[in-house]
Tab-separated table of C-alpha atoms in Angstrom:
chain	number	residue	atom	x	y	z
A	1	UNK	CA	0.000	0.000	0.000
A	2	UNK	CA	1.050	3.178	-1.140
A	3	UNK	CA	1.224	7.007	-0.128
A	4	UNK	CA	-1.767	7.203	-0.742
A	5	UNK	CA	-2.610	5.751	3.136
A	6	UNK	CA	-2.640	7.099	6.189
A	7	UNK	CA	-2.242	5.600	9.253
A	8	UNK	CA	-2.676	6.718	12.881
A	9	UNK	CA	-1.216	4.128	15.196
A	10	UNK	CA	-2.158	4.290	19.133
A	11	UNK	CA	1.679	3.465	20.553
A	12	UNK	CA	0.812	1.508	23.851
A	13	UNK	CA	-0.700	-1.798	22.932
A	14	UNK	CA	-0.410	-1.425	19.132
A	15	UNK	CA	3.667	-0.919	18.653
A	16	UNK	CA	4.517	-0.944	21.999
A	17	UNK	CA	4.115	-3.795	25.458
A	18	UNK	CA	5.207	-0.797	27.577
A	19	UNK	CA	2.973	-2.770	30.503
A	20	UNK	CA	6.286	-4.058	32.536
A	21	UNK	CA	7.815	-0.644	32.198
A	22	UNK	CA	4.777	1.576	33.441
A	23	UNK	CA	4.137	-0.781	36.101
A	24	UNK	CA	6.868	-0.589	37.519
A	25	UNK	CA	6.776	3.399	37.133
A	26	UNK	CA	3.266	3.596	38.698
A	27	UNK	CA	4.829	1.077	41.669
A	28	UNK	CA	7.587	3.982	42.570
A	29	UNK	CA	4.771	6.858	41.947
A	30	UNK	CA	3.032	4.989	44.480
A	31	UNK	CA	5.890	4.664	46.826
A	32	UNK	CA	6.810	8.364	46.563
A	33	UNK	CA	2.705	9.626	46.957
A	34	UNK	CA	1.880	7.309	49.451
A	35	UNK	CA	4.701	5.928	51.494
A	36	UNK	CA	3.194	5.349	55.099
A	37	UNK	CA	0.963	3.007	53.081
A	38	UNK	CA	4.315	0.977	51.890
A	39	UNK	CA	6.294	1.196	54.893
A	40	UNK	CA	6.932	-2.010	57.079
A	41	UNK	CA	4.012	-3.544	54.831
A	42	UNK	CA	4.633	-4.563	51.784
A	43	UNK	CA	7.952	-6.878	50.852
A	44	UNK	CA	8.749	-7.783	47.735
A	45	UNK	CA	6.127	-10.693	46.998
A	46	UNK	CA	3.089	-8.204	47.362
A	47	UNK	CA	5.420	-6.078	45.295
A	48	UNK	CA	5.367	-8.940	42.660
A	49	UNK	CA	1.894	-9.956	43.328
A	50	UNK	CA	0.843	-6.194	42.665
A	51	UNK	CA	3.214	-5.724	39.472
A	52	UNK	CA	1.713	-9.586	38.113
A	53	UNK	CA	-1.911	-8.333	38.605
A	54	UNK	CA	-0.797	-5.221	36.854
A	55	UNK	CA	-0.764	-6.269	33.522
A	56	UNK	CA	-4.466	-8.547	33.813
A	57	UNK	CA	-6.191	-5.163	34.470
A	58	UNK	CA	-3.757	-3.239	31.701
A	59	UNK	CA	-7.035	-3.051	29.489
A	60	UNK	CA	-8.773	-0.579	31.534
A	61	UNK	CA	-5.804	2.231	31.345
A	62	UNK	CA	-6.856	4.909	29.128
A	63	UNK	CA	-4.213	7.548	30.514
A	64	UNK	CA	-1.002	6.473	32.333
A	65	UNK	CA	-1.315	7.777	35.863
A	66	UNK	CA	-4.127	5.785	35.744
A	67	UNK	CA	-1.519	2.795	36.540
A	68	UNK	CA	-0.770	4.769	40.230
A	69	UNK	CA	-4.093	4.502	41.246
A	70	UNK	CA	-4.631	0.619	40.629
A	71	UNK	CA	-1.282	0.238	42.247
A	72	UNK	CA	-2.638	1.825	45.561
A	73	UNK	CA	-6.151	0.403	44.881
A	74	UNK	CA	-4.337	-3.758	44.565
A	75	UNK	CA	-2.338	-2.663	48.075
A	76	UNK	CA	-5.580	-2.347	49.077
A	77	UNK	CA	-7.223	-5.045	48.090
A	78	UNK	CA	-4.246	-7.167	49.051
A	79	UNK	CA	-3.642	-5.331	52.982
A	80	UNK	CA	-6.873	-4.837	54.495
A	81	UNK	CA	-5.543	-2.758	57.100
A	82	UNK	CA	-4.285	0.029	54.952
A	83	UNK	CA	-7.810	0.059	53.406
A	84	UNK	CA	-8.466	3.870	52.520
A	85	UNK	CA	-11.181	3.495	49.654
A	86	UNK	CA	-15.000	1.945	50.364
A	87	UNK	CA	-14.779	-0.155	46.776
A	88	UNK	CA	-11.802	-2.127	48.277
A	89	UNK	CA	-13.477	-4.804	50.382
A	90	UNK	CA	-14.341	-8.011	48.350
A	91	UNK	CA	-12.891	-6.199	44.941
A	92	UNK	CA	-11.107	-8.677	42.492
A	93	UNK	CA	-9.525	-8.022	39.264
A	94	UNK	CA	-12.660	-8.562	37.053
A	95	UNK	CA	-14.405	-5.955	39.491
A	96	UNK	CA	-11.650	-3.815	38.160
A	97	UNK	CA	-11.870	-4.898	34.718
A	98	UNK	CA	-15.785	-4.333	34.798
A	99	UNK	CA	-16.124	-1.121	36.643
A	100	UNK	CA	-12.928	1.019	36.441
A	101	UNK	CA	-14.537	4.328	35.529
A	102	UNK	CA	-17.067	4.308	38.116
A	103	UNK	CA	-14.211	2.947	41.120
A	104	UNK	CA	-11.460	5.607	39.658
A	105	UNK	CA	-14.127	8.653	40.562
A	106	UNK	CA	-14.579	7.002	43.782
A	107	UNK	CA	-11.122	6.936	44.684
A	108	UNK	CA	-10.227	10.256	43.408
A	109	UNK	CA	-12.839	11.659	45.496
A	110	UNK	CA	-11.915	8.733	48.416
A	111	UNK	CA	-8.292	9.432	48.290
A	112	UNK	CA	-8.278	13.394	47.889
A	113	UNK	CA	-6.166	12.787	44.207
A	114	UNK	CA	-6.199	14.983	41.436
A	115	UNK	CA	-5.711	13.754	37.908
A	116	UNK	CA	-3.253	16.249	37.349
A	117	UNK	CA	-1.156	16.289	40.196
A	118	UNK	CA	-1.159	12.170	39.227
A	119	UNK	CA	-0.237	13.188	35.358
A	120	UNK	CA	2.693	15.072	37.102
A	121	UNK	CA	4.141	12.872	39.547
A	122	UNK	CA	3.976	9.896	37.192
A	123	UNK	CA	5.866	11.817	34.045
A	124	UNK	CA	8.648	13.023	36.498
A	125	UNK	CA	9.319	9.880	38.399
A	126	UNK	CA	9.855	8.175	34.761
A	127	UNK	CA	11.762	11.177	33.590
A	128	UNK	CA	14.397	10.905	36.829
A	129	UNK	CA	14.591	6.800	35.972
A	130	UNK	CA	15.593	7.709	32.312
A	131	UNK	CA	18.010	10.415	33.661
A	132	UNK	CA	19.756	7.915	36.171
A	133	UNK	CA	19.739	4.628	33.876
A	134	UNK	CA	18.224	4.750	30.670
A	135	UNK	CA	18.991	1.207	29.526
A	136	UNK	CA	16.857	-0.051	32.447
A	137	UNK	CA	14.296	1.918	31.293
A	138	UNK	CA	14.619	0.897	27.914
A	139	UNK	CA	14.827	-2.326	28.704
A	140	UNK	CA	11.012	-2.140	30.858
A	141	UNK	CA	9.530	-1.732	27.678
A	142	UNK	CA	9.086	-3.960	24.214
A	143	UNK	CA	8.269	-3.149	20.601
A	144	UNK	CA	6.023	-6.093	19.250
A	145	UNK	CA	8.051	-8.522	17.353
A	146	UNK	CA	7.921	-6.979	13.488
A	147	UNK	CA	6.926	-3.785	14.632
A	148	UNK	CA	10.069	-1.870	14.360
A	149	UNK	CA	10.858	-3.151	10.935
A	150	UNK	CA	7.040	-2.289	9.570
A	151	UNK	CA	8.037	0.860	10.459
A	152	UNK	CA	11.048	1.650	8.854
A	153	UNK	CA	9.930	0.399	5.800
A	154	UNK	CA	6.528	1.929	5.181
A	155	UNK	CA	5.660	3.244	2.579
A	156	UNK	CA	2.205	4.605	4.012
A	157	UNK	CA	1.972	7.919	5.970
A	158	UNK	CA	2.470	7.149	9.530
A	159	UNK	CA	1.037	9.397	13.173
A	160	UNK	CA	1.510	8.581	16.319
A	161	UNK	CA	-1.535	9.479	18.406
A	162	UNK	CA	-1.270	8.531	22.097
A	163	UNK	CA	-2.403	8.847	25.635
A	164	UNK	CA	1.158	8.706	25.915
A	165	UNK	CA	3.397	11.639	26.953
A	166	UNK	CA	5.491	12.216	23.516
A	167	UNK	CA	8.695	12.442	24.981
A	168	UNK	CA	9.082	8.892	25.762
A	169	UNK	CA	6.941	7.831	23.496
A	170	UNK	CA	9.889	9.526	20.760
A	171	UNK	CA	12.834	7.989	22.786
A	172	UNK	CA	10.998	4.577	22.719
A	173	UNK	CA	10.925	4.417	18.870
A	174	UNK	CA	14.453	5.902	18.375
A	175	UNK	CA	16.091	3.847	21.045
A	176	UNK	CA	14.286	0.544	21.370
A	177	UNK	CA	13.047	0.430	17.483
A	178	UNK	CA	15.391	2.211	15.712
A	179	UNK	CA	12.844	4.840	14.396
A	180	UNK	CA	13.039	8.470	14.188
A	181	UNK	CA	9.420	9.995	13.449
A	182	UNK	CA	9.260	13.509	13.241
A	183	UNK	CA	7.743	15.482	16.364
A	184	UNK	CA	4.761	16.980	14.894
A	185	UNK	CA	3.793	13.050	13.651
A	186	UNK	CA	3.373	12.032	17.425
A	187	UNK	CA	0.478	13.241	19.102
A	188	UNK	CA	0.882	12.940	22.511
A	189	UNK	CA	-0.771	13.778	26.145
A	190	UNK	CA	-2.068	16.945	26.068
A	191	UNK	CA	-3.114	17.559	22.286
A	192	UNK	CA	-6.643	16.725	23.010
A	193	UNK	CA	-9.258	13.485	22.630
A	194	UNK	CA	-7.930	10.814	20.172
A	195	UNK	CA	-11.264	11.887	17.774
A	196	UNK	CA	-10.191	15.436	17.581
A	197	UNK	CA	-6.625	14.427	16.599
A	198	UNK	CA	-8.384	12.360	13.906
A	199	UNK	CA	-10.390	15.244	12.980
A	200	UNK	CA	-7.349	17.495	12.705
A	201	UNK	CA	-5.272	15.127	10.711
A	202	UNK	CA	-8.313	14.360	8.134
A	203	UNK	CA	-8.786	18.374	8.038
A	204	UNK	CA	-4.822	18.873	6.717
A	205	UNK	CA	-4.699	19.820	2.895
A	206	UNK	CA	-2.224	17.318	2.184
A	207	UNK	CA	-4.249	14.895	3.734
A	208	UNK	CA	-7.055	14.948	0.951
A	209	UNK	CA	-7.680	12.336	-0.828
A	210	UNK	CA	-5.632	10.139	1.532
A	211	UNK	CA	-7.645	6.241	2.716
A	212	UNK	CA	-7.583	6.794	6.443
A	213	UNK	CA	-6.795	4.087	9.091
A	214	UNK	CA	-6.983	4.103	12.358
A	215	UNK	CA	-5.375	1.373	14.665
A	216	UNK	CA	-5.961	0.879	18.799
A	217	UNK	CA	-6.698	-1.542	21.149
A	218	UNK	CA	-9.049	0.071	23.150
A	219	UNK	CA	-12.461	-0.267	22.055
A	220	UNK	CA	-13.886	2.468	23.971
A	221	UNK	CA	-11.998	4.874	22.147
A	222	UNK	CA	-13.194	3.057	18.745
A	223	UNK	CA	-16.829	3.425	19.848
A	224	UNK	CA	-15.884	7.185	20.448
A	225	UNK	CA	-14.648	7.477	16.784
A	226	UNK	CA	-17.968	5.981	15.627
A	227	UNK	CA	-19.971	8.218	17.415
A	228	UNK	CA	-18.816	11.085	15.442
A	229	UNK	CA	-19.932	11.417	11.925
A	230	UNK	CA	-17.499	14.080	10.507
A	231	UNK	CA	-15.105	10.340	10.767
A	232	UNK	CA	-16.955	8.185	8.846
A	233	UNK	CA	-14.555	8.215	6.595
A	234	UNK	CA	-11.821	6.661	8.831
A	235	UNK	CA	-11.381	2.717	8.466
A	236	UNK	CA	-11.261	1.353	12.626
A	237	UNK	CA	-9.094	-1.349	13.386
A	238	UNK	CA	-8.785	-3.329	17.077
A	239	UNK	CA	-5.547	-4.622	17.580
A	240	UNK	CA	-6.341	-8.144	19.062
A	241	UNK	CA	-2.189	-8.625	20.408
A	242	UNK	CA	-2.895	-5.719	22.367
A	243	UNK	CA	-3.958	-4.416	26.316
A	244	UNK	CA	-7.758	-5.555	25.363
A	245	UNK	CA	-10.123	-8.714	26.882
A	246	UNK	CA	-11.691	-11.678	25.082
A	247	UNK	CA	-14.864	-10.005	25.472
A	248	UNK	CA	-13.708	-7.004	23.937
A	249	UNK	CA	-12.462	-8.721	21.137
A	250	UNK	CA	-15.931	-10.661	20.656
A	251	UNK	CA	-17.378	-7.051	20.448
A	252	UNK	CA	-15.183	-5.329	18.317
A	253	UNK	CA	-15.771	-8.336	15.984
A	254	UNK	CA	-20.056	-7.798	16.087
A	255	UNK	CA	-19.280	-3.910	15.029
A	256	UNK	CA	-19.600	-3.403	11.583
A	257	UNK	CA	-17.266	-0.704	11.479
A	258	UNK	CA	-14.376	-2.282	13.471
A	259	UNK	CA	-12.019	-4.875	11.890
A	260	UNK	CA	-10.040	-6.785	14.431
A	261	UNK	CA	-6.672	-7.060	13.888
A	262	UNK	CA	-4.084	-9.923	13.840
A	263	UNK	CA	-0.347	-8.498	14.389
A	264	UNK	CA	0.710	-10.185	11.127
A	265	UNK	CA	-1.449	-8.518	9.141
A	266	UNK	CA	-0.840	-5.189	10.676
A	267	UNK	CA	2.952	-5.161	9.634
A	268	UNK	CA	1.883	-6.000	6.016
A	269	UNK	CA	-0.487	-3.288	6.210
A	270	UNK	CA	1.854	-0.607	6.926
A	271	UNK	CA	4.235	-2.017	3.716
């Protein structure tokens, strides 16, 4: 395929497992917010227990400080006397994976948070571990195998449009994938709703005429696209190797618009 596609790629969950790495970054937000709640309690199997259970409720992380409040809220779950919230008691991980926008208002409100102040803390504490050791960091993270190579080689137009800070989103592809995509291709945090991006980049004169694709693995934010008619036009694909649930799959696979995606066929795509 051509110039004569355009492609919008979410980064976490459609180029990039970043889970391991953003884990562990919401564990030491946690540790620096909160730490009378760590001290003397947990060791390092909670620590593991919390960083396994991590990555099963991945698929309900829209924006990543999100990932310091499920930290706190599996402490919680997991050391009843440290309890802060009122969803805690008798919570398990499909509660989570059912009901996270409802519980994260709760425990905003519960836990006197802001979503800012969380944006903030989260950013910086990965910013200081890519300051002191930058291969570790690296390292945290994984491009999905073929990924990096799809895209060096294609020959479509590529964005980046992310939940995703852009900063490390840009030192991910250049160190880890060997990609250098020009800054005002990456849409990161803070440039607005993934469906006004979309709107924007369809808008651009050089844009016209273009086939439009856009590929994520959160079907929320697919429903969002469809709910907007000035993006009919756009052609909505789930990527099924990324942070989603069987049941979301089964969904996106019943909407007529959405076309779930295999990995395989998403590196030929971008050739």
């Amino acid at each position: 395929m051509g110039e004569e596609n355009l492609y919008a790629l979410d980064f976490d969950g459609v180029l990039c497992d970043s889970c391991g790495e953003s884990s562990i970054s919401a564990l030491k937000a946690a540790k620096s917010r909160w730490p009378g709640l760590f001290d003397g309690v947990v060791g390092s199997d909670l620590e593991e227990w919390i960083l396994d259970q991590m990555r099963t409720v991945r698929p309900v992380v829209e924006t990543g400080y999100e990932n310091v409040l499920l930290v706190r809220l599996l402490l919680e779950i997991g050391v009843h006397s440290i309890r802060k919230s009122s969803v805690a008691e008798g919570l398990t991980v499909e509660g989570i994976l059912d009901n996270w926008p409802k519980i994260k208002l709760i425990i905003l409100e519960e836990w006197a948070e802001s979503r800012d102040a969380l944006i903030d803390l989260f950013g910086k504490i990965r910013d200081e571990w890519i300051e002191n050791d930058l291969a570790t960091w690296v390292g945290a993270n994984r491009f999905y195998p073929g990924v990096p190579d799809a895209l060096k080689f294609a020959s479509s137009k590529l964005y980046i449009v992310t939940t995703k800070q852009s900063r490390f989103a840009s030192v991910l592809l250049q160190e880890l994938a060997g990609v250098s995509i020009p800054p005002e291709r990456i849409y990161g945090l803070g440039t607005g709703p993934k469906v006004e991006v979309l709107k924007q980049l369809q808008k651009k004169p050089e844009h016209q005429g273009l086939k439009l694709h856009f590929v994520e693995d959160r079907i929320a934010t697919l429903k969002n696209v469809i709910k907007e008619p000035e993006l009919d036009g756009w052609n909505l694909y789930l990527a099924n190797w990324g942070y989603n649930t069987q049941k979301e799959r089964e969904e996106g696979a019943s909407i007529s618009r959405i076309q779930v995606l295999e990995l395989s066929e998403f590196s030929k795509k971008l050739k």
